[in-house]
Coordinates of N, CA and C in Angstrom, one line a residue:
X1 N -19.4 9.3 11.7 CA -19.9 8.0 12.0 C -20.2 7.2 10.7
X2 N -20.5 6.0 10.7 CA -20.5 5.0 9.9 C -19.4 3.9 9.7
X3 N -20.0 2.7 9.0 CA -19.0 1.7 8.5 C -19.0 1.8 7.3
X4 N -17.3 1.4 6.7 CA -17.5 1.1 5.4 C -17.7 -0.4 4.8
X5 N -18.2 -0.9 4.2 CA -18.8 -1.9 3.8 C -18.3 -2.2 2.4
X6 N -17.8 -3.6 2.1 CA -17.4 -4.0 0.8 C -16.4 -5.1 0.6
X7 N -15.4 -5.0 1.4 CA -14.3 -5.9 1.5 C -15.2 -7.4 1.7
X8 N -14.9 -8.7 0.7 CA -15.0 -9.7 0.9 C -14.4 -10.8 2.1
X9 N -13.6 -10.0 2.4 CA -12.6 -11.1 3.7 C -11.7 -9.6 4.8
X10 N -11.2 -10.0 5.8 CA -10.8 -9.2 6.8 C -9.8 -8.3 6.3
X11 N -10.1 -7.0 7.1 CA -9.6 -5.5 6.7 C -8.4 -5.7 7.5
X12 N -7.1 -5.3 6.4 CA -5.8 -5.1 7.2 C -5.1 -4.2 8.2
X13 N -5.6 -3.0 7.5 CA -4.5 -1.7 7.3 C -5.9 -0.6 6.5
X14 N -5.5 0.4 7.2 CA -6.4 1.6 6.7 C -5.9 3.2 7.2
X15 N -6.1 4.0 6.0 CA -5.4 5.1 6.1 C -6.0 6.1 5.8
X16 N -6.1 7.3 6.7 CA -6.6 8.5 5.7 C -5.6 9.2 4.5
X17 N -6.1 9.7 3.9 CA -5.6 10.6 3.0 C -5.0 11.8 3.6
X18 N -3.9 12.8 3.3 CA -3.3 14.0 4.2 C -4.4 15.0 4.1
X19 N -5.6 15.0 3.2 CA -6.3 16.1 3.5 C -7.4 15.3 3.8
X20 N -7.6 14.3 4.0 CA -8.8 13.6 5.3 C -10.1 13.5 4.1
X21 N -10.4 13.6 2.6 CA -11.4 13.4 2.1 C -11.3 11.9 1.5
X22 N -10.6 10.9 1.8 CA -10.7 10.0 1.1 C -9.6 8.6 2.9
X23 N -10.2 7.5 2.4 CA -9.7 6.4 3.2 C -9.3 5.5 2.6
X24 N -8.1 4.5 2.6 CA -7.8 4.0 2.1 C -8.1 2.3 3.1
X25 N -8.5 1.6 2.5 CA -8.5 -0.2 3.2 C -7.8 -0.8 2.6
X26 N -7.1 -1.9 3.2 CA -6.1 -2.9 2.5 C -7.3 -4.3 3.1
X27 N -6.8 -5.6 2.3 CA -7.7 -6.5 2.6 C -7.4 -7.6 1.8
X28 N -7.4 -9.1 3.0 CA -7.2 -10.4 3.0 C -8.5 -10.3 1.2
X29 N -8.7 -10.3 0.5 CA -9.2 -10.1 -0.3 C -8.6 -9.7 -1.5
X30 N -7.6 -9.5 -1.3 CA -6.9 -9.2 -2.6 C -6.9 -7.5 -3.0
X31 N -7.2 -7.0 -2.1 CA -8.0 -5.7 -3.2 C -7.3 -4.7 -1.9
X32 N -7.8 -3.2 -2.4 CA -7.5 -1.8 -1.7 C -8.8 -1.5 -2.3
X33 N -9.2 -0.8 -1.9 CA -10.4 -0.2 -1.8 C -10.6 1.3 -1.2
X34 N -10.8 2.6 -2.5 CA -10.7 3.9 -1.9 C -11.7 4.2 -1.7
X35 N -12.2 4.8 -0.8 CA -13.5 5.6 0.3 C -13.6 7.3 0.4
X36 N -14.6 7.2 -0.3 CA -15.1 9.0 0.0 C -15.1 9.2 1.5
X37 N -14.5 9.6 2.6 CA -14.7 9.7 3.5 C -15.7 10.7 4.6
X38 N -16.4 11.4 3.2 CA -17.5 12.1 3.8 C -19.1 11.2 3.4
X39 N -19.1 10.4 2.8 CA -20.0 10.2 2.5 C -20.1 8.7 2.0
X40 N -18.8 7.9 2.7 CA -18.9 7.1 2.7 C -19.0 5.6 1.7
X41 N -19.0 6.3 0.5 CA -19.2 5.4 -0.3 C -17.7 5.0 -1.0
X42 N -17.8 4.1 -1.6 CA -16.5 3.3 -2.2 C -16.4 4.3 -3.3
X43 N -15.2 4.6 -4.2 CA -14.6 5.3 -4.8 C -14.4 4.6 -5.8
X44 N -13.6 3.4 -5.5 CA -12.9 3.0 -6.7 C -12.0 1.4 -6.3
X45 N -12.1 0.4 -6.8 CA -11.6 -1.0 -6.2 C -10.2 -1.4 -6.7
X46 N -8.9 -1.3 -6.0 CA -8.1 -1.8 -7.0 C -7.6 -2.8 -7.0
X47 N -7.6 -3.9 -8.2 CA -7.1 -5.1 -8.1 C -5.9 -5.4 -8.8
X48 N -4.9 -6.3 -8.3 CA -3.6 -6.4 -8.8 C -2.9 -7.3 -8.1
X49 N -2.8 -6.9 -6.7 CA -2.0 -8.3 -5.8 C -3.1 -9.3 -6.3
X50 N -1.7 -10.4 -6.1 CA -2.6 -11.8 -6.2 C -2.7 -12.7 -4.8
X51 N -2.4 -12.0 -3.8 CA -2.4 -12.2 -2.1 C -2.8 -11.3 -1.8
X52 N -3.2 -12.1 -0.1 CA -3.4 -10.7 0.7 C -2.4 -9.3 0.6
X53 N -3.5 -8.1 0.8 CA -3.3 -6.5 0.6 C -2.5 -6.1 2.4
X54 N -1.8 -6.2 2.8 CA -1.1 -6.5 4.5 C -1.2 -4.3 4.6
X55 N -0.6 -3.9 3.6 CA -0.4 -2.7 4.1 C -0.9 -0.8 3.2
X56 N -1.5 -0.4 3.7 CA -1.6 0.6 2.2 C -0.9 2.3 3.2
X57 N -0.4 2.7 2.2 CA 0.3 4.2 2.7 C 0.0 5.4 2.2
X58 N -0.3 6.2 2.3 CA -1.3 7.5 1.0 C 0.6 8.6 1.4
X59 N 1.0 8.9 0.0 CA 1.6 9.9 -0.2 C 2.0 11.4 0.6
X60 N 2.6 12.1 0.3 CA 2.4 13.7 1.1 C 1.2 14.6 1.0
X61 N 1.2 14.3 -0.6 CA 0.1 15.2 -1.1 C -0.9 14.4 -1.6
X62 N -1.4 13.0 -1.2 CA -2.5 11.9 -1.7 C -2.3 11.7 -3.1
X63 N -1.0 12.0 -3.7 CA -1.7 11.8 -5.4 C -1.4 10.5 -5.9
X64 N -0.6 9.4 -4.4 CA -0.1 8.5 -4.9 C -0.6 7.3 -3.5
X65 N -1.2 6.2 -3.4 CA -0.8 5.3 -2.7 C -0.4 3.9 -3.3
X66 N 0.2 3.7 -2.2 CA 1.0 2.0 -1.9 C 0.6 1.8 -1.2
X67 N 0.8 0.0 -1.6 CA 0.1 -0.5 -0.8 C 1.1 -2.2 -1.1
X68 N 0.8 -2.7 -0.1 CA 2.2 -3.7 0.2 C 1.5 -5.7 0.7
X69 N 1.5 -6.4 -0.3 CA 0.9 -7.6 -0.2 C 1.8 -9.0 0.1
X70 N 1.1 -10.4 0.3 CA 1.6 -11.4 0.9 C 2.4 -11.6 -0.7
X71 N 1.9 -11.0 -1.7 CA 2.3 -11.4 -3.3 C 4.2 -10.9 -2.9
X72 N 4.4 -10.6 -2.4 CA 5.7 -9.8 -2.6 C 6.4 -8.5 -3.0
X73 N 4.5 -8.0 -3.7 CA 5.3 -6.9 -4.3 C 4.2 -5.2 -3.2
X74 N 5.0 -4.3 -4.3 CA 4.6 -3.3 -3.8 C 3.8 -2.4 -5.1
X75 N 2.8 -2.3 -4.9 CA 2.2 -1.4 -6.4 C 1.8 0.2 -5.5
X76 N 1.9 0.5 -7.1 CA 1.8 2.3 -6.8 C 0.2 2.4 -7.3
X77 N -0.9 3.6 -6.8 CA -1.7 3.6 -7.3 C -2.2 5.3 -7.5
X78 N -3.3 5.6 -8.3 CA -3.6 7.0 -8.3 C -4.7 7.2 -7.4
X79 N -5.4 8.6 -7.0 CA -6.3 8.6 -6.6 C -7.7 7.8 -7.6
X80 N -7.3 8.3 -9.0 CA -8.7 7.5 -9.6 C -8.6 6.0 -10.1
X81 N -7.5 5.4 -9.4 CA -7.5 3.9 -8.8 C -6.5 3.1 -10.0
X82 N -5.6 4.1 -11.1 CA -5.0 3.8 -11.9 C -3.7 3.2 -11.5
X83 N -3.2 1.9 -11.7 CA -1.9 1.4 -11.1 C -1.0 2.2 -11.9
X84 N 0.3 2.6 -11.3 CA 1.1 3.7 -11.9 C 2.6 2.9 -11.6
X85 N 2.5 1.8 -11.3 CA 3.5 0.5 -11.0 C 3.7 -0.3 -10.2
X86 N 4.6 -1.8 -10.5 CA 4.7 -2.8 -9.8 C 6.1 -2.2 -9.0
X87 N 7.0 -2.9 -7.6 CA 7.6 -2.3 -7.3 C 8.4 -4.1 -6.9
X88 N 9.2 -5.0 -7.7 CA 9.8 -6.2 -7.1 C 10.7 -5.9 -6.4
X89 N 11.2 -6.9 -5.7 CA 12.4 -7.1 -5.0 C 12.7 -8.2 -4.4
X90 N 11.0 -7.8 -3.1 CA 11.3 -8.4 -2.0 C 11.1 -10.0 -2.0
X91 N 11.5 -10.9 -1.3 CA 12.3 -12.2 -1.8 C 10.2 -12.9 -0.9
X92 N 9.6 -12.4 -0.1 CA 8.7 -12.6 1.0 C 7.5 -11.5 1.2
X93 N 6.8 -12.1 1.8 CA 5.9 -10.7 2.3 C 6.5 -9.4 2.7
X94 N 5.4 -8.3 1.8 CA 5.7 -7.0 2.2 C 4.5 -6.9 2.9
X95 N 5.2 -6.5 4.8 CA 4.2 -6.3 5.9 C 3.7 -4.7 6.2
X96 N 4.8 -3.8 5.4 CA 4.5 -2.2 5.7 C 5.0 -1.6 4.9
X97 N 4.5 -0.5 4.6 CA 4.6 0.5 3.3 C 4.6 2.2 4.3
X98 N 5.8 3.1 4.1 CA 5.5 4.0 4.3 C 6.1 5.0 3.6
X99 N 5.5 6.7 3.5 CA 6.6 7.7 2.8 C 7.0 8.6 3.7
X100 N 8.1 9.2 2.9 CA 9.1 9.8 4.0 C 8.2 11.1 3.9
X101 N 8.6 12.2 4.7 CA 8.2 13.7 4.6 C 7.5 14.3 3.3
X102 N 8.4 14.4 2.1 CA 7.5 14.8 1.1 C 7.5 14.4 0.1
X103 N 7.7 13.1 0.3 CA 6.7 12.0 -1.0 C 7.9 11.1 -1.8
X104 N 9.4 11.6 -1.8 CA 10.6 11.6 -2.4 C 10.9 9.9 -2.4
X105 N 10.4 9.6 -1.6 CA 11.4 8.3 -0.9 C 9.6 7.2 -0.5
X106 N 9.9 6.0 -0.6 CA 8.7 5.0 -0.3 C 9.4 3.8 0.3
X107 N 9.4 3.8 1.5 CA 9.9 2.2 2.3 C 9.2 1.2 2.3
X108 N 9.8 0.0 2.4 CA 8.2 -1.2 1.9 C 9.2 -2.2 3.1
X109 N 8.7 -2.7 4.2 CA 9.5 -3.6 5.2 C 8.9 -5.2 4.4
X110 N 9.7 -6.1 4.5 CA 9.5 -7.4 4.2 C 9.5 -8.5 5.3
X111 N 9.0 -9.6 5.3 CA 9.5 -11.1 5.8 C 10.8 -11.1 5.9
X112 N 11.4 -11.0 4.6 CA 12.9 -11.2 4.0 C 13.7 -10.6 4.7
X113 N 13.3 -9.6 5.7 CA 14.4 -9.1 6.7 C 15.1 -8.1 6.1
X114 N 14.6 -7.7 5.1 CA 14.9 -5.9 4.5 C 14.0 -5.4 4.6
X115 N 14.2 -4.0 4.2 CA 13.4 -3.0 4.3 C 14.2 -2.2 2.7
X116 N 13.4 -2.1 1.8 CA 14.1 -1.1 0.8 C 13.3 0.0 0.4
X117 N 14.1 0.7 -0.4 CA 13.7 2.3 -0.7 C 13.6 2.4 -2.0
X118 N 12.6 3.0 -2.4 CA 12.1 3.6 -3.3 C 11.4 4.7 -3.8
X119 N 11.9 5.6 -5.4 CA 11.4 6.3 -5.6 C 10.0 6.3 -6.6
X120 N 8.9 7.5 -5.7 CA 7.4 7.2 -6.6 C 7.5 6.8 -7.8
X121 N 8.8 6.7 -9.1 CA 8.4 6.0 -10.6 C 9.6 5.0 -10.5
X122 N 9.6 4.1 -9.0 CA 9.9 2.9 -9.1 C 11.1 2.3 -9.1
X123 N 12.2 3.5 -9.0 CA 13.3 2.7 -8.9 C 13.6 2.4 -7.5
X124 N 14.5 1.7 -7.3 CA 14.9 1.3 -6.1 C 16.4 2.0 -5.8
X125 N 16.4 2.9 -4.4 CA 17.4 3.2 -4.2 C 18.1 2.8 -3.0
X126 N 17.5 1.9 -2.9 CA 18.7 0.8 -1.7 C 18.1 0.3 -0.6
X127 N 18.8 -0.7 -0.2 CA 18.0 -1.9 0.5 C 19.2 -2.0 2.5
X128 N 18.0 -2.1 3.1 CA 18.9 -1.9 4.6 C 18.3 -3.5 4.8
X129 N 19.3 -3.9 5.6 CA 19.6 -4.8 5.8 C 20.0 -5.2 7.8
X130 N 19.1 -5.8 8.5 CA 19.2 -5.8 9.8 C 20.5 -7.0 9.8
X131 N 21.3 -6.9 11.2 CA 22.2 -7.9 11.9 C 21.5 -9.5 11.7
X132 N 19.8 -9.5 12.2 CA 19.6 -10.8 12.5 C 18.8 -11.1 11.5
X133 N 19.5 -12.4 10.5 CA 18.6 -12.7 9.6 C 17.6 -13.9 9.9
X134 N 16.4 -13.7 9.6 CA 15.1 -14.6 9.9 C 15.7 -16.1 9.2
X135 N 15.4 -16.9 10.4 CA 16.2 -18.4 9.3 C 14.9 -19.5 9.3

């Protein structure tokens, strides 16, 4: 039980960690924000989008989350709140961030009507592309 408390403007997206001691918040505030999840207190604030925070994703093994904003981009972060990189591409909002099975691969869905892939130090390994483009 409890609330976490901190975010300046409305909470997006929130995630546990794979071993459940930490929580991740995304937030119309610019920020992500990590949570001791036993005890409730804030961890660590990270700032970098310059838009709302729409999506955050925690890794296989937590050593890495993403997190996906109205800015366009996708940043990588550490548990001790160190950005570990920017991730460009996308032409619009990135609305979701997820990783595949064991950490290898990071999908980031956009506005722009892609979805592309990427590896945890950032390169991009290819972009899917739906039939119906958003006009």
């Amino acid at each position: 039980k409890g609330t976490l408390k901190g975010h300046s403007h409305c909470v997006s997206c929130v995630a546990y960690s794979p071993d459940g001691k930490h929580i991740a918040s995304a937030s119309c505030d610019e920020t992500v924000k990590i949570w001791d999840a036993e005890t409730k207190h804030e961890v660590c604030s990270l700032t970098g989008h310059s838009d709302s925070v729409l999506s955050v994703a925690w890794n296989h093994d937590g050593s890495l989350l993403a997190s996906g904003s109205w800015d366009g981009a996708v940043r990588l972060w550490t548990l001790d709140g160190q950005e570990k990189g920017t991730l460009t591409g996308h032409s619009d909002y990135v609305f979701c961030v997820a990783w595949n099975h064991d950490g290898s691969l990071l999908a980031s869905g956009s506005r722009d009507g892609s979805v592309r892939l990427w590896t945890p130090d950032g390169q991009e390994k290819g972009t899917l592309r739906g039939a119906n483009k958003r006009k």
